[in-house]
Amino acid sequence: MASSVLFVSNTSSYGVTRVGVVGAGQLARMMGEASHEVGVSITVLAASINDPAVATCDHVVLGEARDRAAIEQLSGAVDVITFDHELVDLEHLAQMEARGVPVRPSAAALRFAVDKAYQRQALGAAGLPVPRFLVVRSSDDPRVPAFLEELDGSAVLKAARGGYDGRGVLFANTRDEAVTMIDELAVTGEVLIEEKLNLRSEVAQLVARAVDGSVMLYPLVTTVQSQGMCVEVRYPAQAPTHLVREASNLTMRIASLIDAVGILAIEYFITDAGMVVNEVALRPHNSGHWTIEGAQTSQFANHLLAVSGQALGDTAPTTGYAVMVNLVGGERTSSLRAALDVPGAYVHDYGKSWRPGRKLGHVTALSDDARSAHVTAWESARAYGTQTQET
Ligand code: ADP
């Protein structure tokens, strides 16, 4: 794409911190919705005028996230840069930081989210619980046969870079299958081979971290996954107290190790052997969408408070129970109206065009009763025509 164009200016930004967001998907859209309550303005770097965040931001720069000229233009228009996704050019971001451009989280911190191989190596080296793993460039690596033997062929293969929502993650049952999958993924770069764990459940925790290193933890939640995609999030997590405590300790250790500013989201596996770290994201996360209605300060507001150098907001929940269900395009066109008609359902539409299998929005329900939050959220999701299935 040729050089980017600054083309929309919805409001004046006088006296507020100007935050530039690389990417204009649903996370940037929800940052836009939270921006005025925390006194910042948002300029997004959007690949298309139809991107979800264009509707809620103050200004738009049109361009690709990996186009250096576009990022430079964004940086010239704002006080600080942050991110909607991790498909970014770390080398360029590091150069910008060296020139004094505030990039939050920093390029060094972002590497944890951009590169799954680096993430496993760094967390493992710090003594954090991660699955047994090996990083290779091809199945010809001499260490591969012994490692697959150790795993008895039951391996998970992950592209080190570029995957999301289960894309770039393959499950092998035999050694031959694993070898084929390694070669399939190796065309994209390094491949992470890891043991397939027997999961009791999956949980996630968000933490907001300010410029001065102070942190605010959100409570642990259960995430229900299907085919690598998150279907439902439940607050509070369905986990025993000792694991909730263990997760908090791990989350605090990871936040200080990564040294990021903004929201960090840590996904954990609960296994028979205890908690294992799955993934770290350095941005608002699907597991925290419920905080828009369910917490004193949403993850989006806290991300913006952090990256704009302000004090963090209170992360305490405002509800006994919250259930969030993702709205994914089904076989027939979705019905936003029908979803909104369900009393007690907070429906968020991301302004994307309908396509089967596409994440189009989410719905949250709050209650003092776990069952009723679940029933309301799913009633609205079904009325919408979501492809996601209740479990
Ligand atoms: P993505 O980055 O695309 O979200 P993840 O690495 O989080 O991919 O993997 C997607 C899902 O695959 C996880 O939520 C989990 O359900 C399953 N999974 C990933 N790694 C393992 C593993 N080592 N053992 C068992 N299941 C796994």
Coordinates of C-alpha atoms and ligand atoms in Angstrom, one line a residue:
M1 CA 0.0 0.0 0.0
A2 CA 1.2 3.5 -0.7
S3 CA 1.7 6.1 1.9
S4 CA -1.1 6.5 4.5
V5 CA -3.7 9.2 4.5
L6 CA -5.0 11.2 7.5
F7 CA -8.6 11.5 6.6
V8 CA -11.0 11.7 9.5
S9 CA -11.0 14.2 12.4
N10 CA -14.2 13.9 14.4
T11 CA -13.3 16.0 17.4
S12 CA -10.8 18.4 18.8
S13 CA -8.2 16.9 21.1
Y14 CA -7.1 20.0 23.0
G15 CA -5.9 19.2 26.5
V16 CA -6.2 15.5 26.4
T17 CA -3.6 12.7 25.9
R18 CA -3.7 11.6 22.3
V19 CA -3.4 7.8 22.1
G20 CA -2.6 6.2 18.8
V21 CA -3.9 2.6 18.4
V22 CA -2.2 0.3 15.9
G23 CA -5.1 -1.6 14.4
A24 CA -8.8 -0.8 14.3
G25 CA -10.6 -4.0 15.2
Q26 CA -13.1 -4.6 18.0
L27 CA -10.6 -4.0 20.8
A28 CA -9.7 -0.5 19.4
R29 CA -13.5 0.1 18.9
M30 CA -14.1 -0.6 22.6
M31 CA -11.1 1.6 23.6
G32 CA -12.8 4.3 21.6
E33 CA -16.1 3.8 23.5
A34 CA -14.1 4.1 26.8
S35 CA -11.8 7.0 25.8
H36 CA -13.8 10.1 26.8
E37 CA -14.5 8.9 30.3
V38 CA -10.7 8.7 30.9
G39 CA -9.8 11.9 29.2
V40 CA -7.9 10.6 26.1
S41 CA -8.5 10.9 22.4
I42 CA -8.0 8.0 20.1
T43 CA -6.4 7.9 16.6
V44 CA -6.5 4.5 15.0
L45 CA -4.3 3.1 12.3
A46 CA -7.0 1.4 10.2
A47 CA -6.4 -0.8 7.1
S48 CA -9.9 0.1 5.9
I49 CA -12.5 2.7 6.5
N50 CA -14.9 -0.2 7.3
D51 CA -12.8 -1.4 10.3
P52 CA -14.8 -1.7 13.5
A53 CA -12.9 1.1 15.4
V54 CA -13.4 3.8 12.7
A55 CA -16.9 4.4 14.1
T56 CA -15.8 5.2 17.7
C57 CA -12.5 6.9 17.4
D58 CA -11.6 10.6 17.1
H59 CA -9.2 10.4 14.2
V60 CA -8.2 7.8 11.6
V61 CA -4.9 7.2 9.8
L62 CA -5.4 4.8 6.9
G63 CA -2.6 2.2 6.5
E64 CA -1.4 -1.2 7.3
A65 CA 0.0 -2.1 10.8
R66 CA 3.3 -3.3 9.4
D67 CA 3.7 -0.3 7.0
R68 CA 6.5 1.8 8.5
A69 CA 5.4 5.0 6.8
A70 CA 1.9 4.6 8.2
I71 CA 3.1 4.0 11.8
E72 CA 5.4 7.1 11.5
Q73 CA 2.3 9.1 10.4
L74 CA 0.3 7.8 13.3
S75 CA 3.1 8.6 15.7
G76 CA 3.4 12.2 14.4
A77 CA -0.3 12.7 15.3
V78 CA -0.3 11.3 18.9
D79 CA 1.4 11.4 22.2
V80 CA 1.7 7.6 22.8
I81 CA 1.2 4.5 20.7
T82 CA -0.6 1.3 21.8
F83 CA -2.0 -1.8 20.1
D84 CA -5.2 -3.6 19.1
H85 CA -3.3 -6.7 18.0
E86 CA 0.2 -8.2 17.9
L87 CA 0.8 -8.5 14.2
V88 CA 3.4 -5.7 14.4
D89 CA 7.0 -4.9 13.3
L90 CA 8.9 -5.1 16.6
E91 CA 12.2 -3.9 15.1
H92 CA 10.6 -0.7 13.8
L93 CA 8.8 -0.1 17.1
A94 CA 12.2 -0.5 19.0
Q95 CA 13.7 2.1 16.6
M96 CA 10.9 4.5 17.3
E97 CA 11.3 4.0 21.1
A98 CA 15.1 4.8 20.7
R99 CA 14.1 8.1 19.1
G100 CA 11.9 8.8 22.2
V101 CA 8.5 7.9 20.9
P102 CA 6.4 6.5 23.8
V103 CA 5.3 3.0 22.8
R104 CA 3.2 1.2 25.5
P105 CA 3.6 -1.7 25.9
S106 CA 7.2 -1.5 24.8
A107 CA 8.7 -3.4 21.9
A108 CA 10.6 -5.6 24.4
A109 CA 7.5 -6.4 26.3
L110 CA 5.4 -7.0 23.1
R111 CA 7.9 -9.7 22.1
F112 CA 6.2 -12.0 24.6
A113 CA 2.9 -11.7 22.8
V114 CA 4.3 -11.6 19.2
D115 CA 6.4 -14.7 19.5
K116 CA 5.1 -17.8 21.2
A117 CA 8.5 -19.5 21.1
Y118 CA 10.2 -16.6 22.9
Q119 CA 7.3 -16.5 25.4
R120 CA 7.7 -20.2 26.4
Q121 CA 11.5 -19.8 26.6
A122 CA 11.4 -16.6 28.7
L123 CA 8.6 -17.8 31.0
G124 CA 10.2 -21.2 31.4
A125 CA 13.6 -19.7 32.2
A126 CA 12.0 -17.6 34.9
G127 CA 10.7 -20.8 36.6
L128 CA 7.1 -20.3 35.6
P129 CA 5.0 -23.4 34.9
V130 CA 4.8 -24.0 31.1
P131 CA 4.1 -27.2 29.1
R132 CA 7.2 -29.2 28.0
F133 CA 8.2 -27.7 24.7
L134 CA 10.8 -27.6 21.9
V135 CA 11.3 -24.8 19.3
V136 CA 12.4 -25.9 15.8
R137 CA 12.6 -24.5 12.3
S138 CA 11.8 -27.9 10.6
S139 CA 11.0 -31.5 11.3
D140 CA 14.6 -32.3 10.3
D141 CA 15.9 -30.8 13.5
P142 CA 17.8 -33.7 15.2
R143 CA 16.0 -33.1 18.5
V144 CA 12.6 -33.8 17.0
P145 CA 12.4 -37.6 17.1
A146 CA 13.4 -37.9 20.8
F147 CA 11.0 -35.2 21.8
L148 CA 8.0 -36.7 19.9
E149 CA 9.0 -40.1 21.4
E150 CA 8.9 -38.5 24.9
L151 CA 5.4 -37.1 24.1
D152 CA 4.3 -40.4 22.5
G153 CA 3.2 -38.4 19.4
S154 CA 0.6 -36.6 21.3
A155 CA 1.7 -33.0 20.6
V156 CA 0.4 -29.5 20.0
L157 CA 2.1 -27.7 17.1
K158 CA 2.0 -23.9 17.1
A159 CA 3.3 -21.4 14.6
A160 CA 5.5 -19.1 16.8
R161 CA 4.2 -16.0 15.1
G162 CA 1.0 -14.8 13.5
G163 CA -1.7 -17.2 14.9
Y164 CA -4.8 -16.2 16.8
D165 CA -8.2 -17.7 17.8
G166 CA -6.8 -21.2 17.2
R167 CA -5.4 -20.5 13.8
G168 CA -1.8 -21.7 13.6
V169 CA -2.4 -24.3 16.3
L170 CA -2.6 -28.0 15.3
F171 CA -3.1 -31.2 17.3
A172 CA -1.3 -34.4 16.5
N173 CA -2.1 -37.9 17.7
T174 CA 0.8 -39.7 16.2
R175 CA 4.5 -39.0 15.4
D176 CA 3.9 -39.0 11.7
E177 CA 1.1 -36.6 12.0
A178 CA 3.2 -34.3 14.1
V179 CA 6.0 -34.3 11.6
T180 CA 3.7 -33.4 8.8
M181 CA 2.2 -30.6 10.9
I182 CA 5.6 -29.2 11.9
D183 CA 6.5 -28.9 8.2
E184 CA 3.1 -27.3 7.4
L185 CA 3.7 -24.6 10.0
A186 CA 7.4 -24.2 9.4
V187 CA 6.7 -22.3 6.2
T188 CA 5.6 -19.4 8.4
G189 CA 8.8 -19.6 10.6
E190 CA 9.7 -21.2 13.9
V191 CA 7.4 -23.9 15.3
L192 CA 6.7 -24.6 18.9
I193 CA 6.2 -28.2 19.7
E194 CA 4.6 -28.8 23.1
E195 CA 3.0 -31.6 25.1
K196 CA -0.7 -32.0 24.8
L197 CA -2.0 -31.5 28.3
N198 CA -5.1 -33.0 29.8
L199 CA -7.0 -29.9 30.6
R200 CA -9.5 -29.8 33.5
S201 CA -10.5 -26.3 32.5
E202 CA -9.1 -23.0 31.2
V203 CA -9.0 -19.8 33.2
A204 CA -7.7 -16.3 32.5
Q205 CA -6.7 -13.3 34.5
L206 CA -6.1 -9.7 33.5
V207 CA -3.9 -7.2 35.3
A208 CA -3.5 -3.5 34.5
R209 CA 0.0 -2.1 35.0
A210 CA 0.7 1.6 35.1
V211 CA 3.8 3.6 33.9
D212 CA 5.1 3.6 37.6
G213 CA 4.8 -0.2 37.8
S214 CA 1.8 -0.2 40.1
V215 CA -0.7 -2.9 39.3
M216 CA -4.5 -3.7 39.7
L217 CA -5.6 -7.3 39.3
Y218 CA -8.9 -8.3 37.9
P219 CA -10.5 -11.4 39.3
L220 CA -9.8 -14.8 37.7
V221 CA -12.4 -16.0 35.1
T222 CA -13.2 -19.3 33.5
T223 CA -13.0 -19.4 29.7
V224 CA -14.9 -22.0 27.7
Q225 CA -13.2 -22.9 24.5
S226 CA -14.3 -24.7 21.4
Q227 CA -12.0 -25.5 18.4
G228 CA -9.4 -23.0 19.7
M229 CA -11.9 -20.1 20.0
C230 CA -13.3 -18.7 23.2
V231 CA -17.0 -19.2 23.4
E232 CA -18.0 -18.1 26.9
V233 CA -16.4 -16.4 29.9
R234 CA -17.6 -16.8 33.4
Y235 CA -16.9 -14.6 36.4
P236 CA -16.1 -15.8 39.0
A237 CA -13.8 -18.6 37.9
Q238 CA -15.1 -22.1 38.7
A239 CA -11.9 -23.0 40.5
P240 CA -10.9 -23.9 44.1
T241 CA -9.6 -21.1 46.3
H242 CA -6.0 -22.3 46.3
L243 CA -5.9 -22.2 42.5
V244 CA -7.4 -18.7 42.4
R245 CA -4.6 -17.7 44.8
E246 CA -1.9 -19.4 42.8
A247 CA -3.2 -17.7 39.6
S248 CA -2.9 -14.3 41.3
N249 CA 0.7 -15.0 42.4
L250 CA 1.6 -16.2 38.9
T251 CA -0.1 -13.2 37.3
M252 CA 1.8 -10.8 39.5
R253 CA 5.1 -12.5 38.8
I254 CA 4.5 -12.5 35.0
A255 CA 3.4 -8.8 35.0
S256 CA 6.7 -7.7 36.7
L257 CA 8.8 -10.1 34.5
I258 CA 7.3 -8.7 31.2
D259 CA 7.4 -5.1 32.5
A260 CA 4.6 -4.0 30.3
V261 CA 2.3 -0.9 30.6
G262 CA -1.4 -1.4 29.9
I263 CA -3.5 -4.5 30.2
L264 CA -1.8 -7.9 30.3
A265 CA -4.0 -11.0 29.9
I266 CA -2.7 -14.4 31.1
E267 CA -4.4 -17.6 29.9
Y268 CA -3.9 -20.6 32.2
F269 CA -4.6 -24.3 31.8
I270 CA -5.8 -26.1 35.0
T271 CA -4.3 -29.6 34.9
D272 CA -4.2 -32.5 37.4
A273 CA -0.7 -31.2 38.2
G274 CA -1.8 -27.6 38.8
M275 CA -1.7 -24.4 36.9
V276 CA 0.2 -24.1 33.6
V277 CA 0.7 -20.8 31.7
N278 CA -0.8 -21.0 28.2
E279 CA -0.5 -17.6 26.7
V280 CA 0.1 -14.0 27.4
A281 CA -1.5 -11.1 25.6
L282 CA -0.5 -7.4 26.0
R283 CA -3.7 -5.7 25.3
P284 CA -7.4 -5.8 26.3
H285 CA -8.6 -9.4 25.9
N286 CA -11.7 -11.4 25.1
S287 CA -11.7 -12.8 28.6
G288 CA -12.2 -9.2 30.0
H289 CA -15.1 -8.0 27.9
W290 CA -17.4 -8.6 30.9
T291 CA -15.6 -5.8 32.8
I292 CA -17.4 -3.2 30.7
E293 CA -20.5 -3.8 32.7
G294 CA -19.2 -6.1 35.5
A295 CA -16.3 -4.1 37.0
Q296 CA -15.8 -0.6 38.5
T297 CA -13.3 0.2 35.7
S298 CA -13.4 -1.7 32.4
Q299 CA -10.3 -3.3 30.9
F300 CA -10.5 -0.7 28.1
A301 CA -10.6 2.3 30.4
N302 CA -7.7 0.8 32.5
H303 CA -5.6 0.2 29.4
L304 CA -6.1 3.8 28.3
L305 CA -5.4 5.1 31.8
A306 CA -2.2 3.1 32.0
V307 CA -0.8 4.0 28.5
S308 CA -1.7 7.6 29.0
G309 CA 0.3 7.7 32.2
Q310 CA -2.6 8.1 34.6
A311 CA -3.4 6.3 37.8
L312 CA -5.3 3.0 37.4
G313 CA -9.0 2.6 38.2
D314 CA -10.6 0.2 40.7
T315 CA -10.9 -3.3 39.2
A316 CA -13.5 -4.6 41.8
P317 CA -16.5 -6.4 40.3
T318 CA -19.9 -4.7 40.5
T319 CA -21.8 -8.0 40.3
G320 CA -21.9 -11.4 41.9
Y321 CA -21.8 -13.2 38.5
A322 CA -21.1 -12.3 34.9
V323 CA -21.4 -14.4 31.8
M324 CA -20.1 -13.2 28.4
V325 CA -20.8 -15.1 25.2
N326 CA -19.1 -14.4 21.9
L327 CA -21.4 -13.7 19.0
V328 CA -20.1 -15.6 16.0
G329 CA -21.8 -15.5 12.5
G330 CA -24.0 -18.6 12.0
E331 CA -25.7 -20.0 8.9
R332 CA -28.3 -17.3 8.6
T333 CA -27.8 -13.5 8.9
S334 CA -27.6 -12.4 12.5
S335 CA -30.4 -10.6 14.3
L336 CA -29.1 -7.8 16.5
R337 CA -32.6 -6.6 17.2
A338 CA -33.7 -10.0 18.6
A339 CA -30.5 -10.2 20.8
L340 CA -31.1 -6.7 22.2
D341 CA -34.8 -7.6 23.0
V342 CA -33.7 -10.0 25.7
P343 CA -34.0 -8.2 29.1
G344 CA -30.8 -7.9 31.0
A345 CA -28.5 -8.6 28.0
Y346 CA -25.8 -6.1 27.2
V347 CA -25.2 -6.7 23.5
H348 CA -22.1 -5.3 21.8
D349 CA -22.0 -5.3 18.0
Y350 CA -18.6 -4.8 16.5
G351 CA -20.0 -3.2 13.3
K352 CA -18.6 -6.0 11.1
S353 CA -20.3 -7.5 8.1
W354 CA -21.9 -10.9 8.7
R355 CA -20.0 -14.0 7.7
P356 CA -20.4 -17.6 9.1
G357 CA -17.6 -18.2 11.6
R358 CA -16.7 -14.5 12.1
K359 CA -16.6 -13.0 15.6
L360 CA -19.2 -10.2 15.2
G361 CA -19.9 -9.1 18.8
H362 CA -20.5 -10.3 22.3
V363 CA -23.2 -10.3 25.0
T364 CA -22.8 -10.0 28.7
A365 CA -25.4 -10.7 31.4
L366 CA -24.9 -9.9 35.1
S367 CA -26.7 -11.4 38.1
D368 CA -26.6 -12.3 41.7
D369 CA -27.2 -15.8 40.6
A370 CA -24.9 -17.8 38.3
R371 CA -27.6 -19.7 36.5
S372 CA -29.6 -16.7 35.6
A373 CA -26.6 -14.8 34.2
H374 CA -25.8 -17.9 32.0
V375 CA -29.4 -18.3 30.8
T376 CA -29.8 -14.6 29.9
A377 CA -26.6 -14.4 28.0
W378 CA -27.3 -17.5 26.0
E379 CA -30.9 -16.6 25.3
S380 CA -29.6 -13.3 23.7
A381 CA -26.8 -15.1 21.9
R382 CA -29.3 -17.7 20.4
A383 CA -31.7 -15.0 19.4
Y384 CA -28.8 -13.3 17.6
G385 CA -28.2 -16.6 15.7
T386 CA -24.7 -17.2 17.0
Q387 CA -22.8 -20.2 15.7
T388 CA -21.3 -20.8 19.2
Q389 CA -22.9 -23.6 21.1
E390 CA -23.9 -23.6 24.8
T391 CA -22.0 -26.1 27.0
Ligands
ADP1 P1 -4.3 -18.9 20.1 O1 -3.1 -18.1 20.2 O2 -4.7 -19.1 18.7 O3 -5.4 -18.5 21.0 P2 -3.6 -21.1 22.0 O4 -2.1 -21.4 22.1 O5 -4.2 -20.3 23.1 O6 -3.9 -20.4 20.5 O7 -4.4 -22.4 21.8 C1 -5.8 -22.5 21.5 C2 -6.5 -23.5 22.3 O8 -5.9 -24.8 22.0 C3 -6.3 -23.4 23.8 O9 -7.2 -22.5 24.3 C4 -6.5 -24.8 24.3 O10 -7.9 -25.1 24.4 C5 -5.8 -25.6 23.2 N1 -4.4 -25.9 23.6 C6 -3.3 -25.1 23.3 N2 -2.2 -25.6 23.7 C7 -2.5 -26.8 24.3 C8 -1.8 -27.8 25.0 N3 -0.4 -27.7 25.2 N4 -2.4 -28.9 25.5 C9 -3.8 -29.0 25.4 N5 -4.5 -28.1 24.7 C10 -3.9 -27.0 24.2

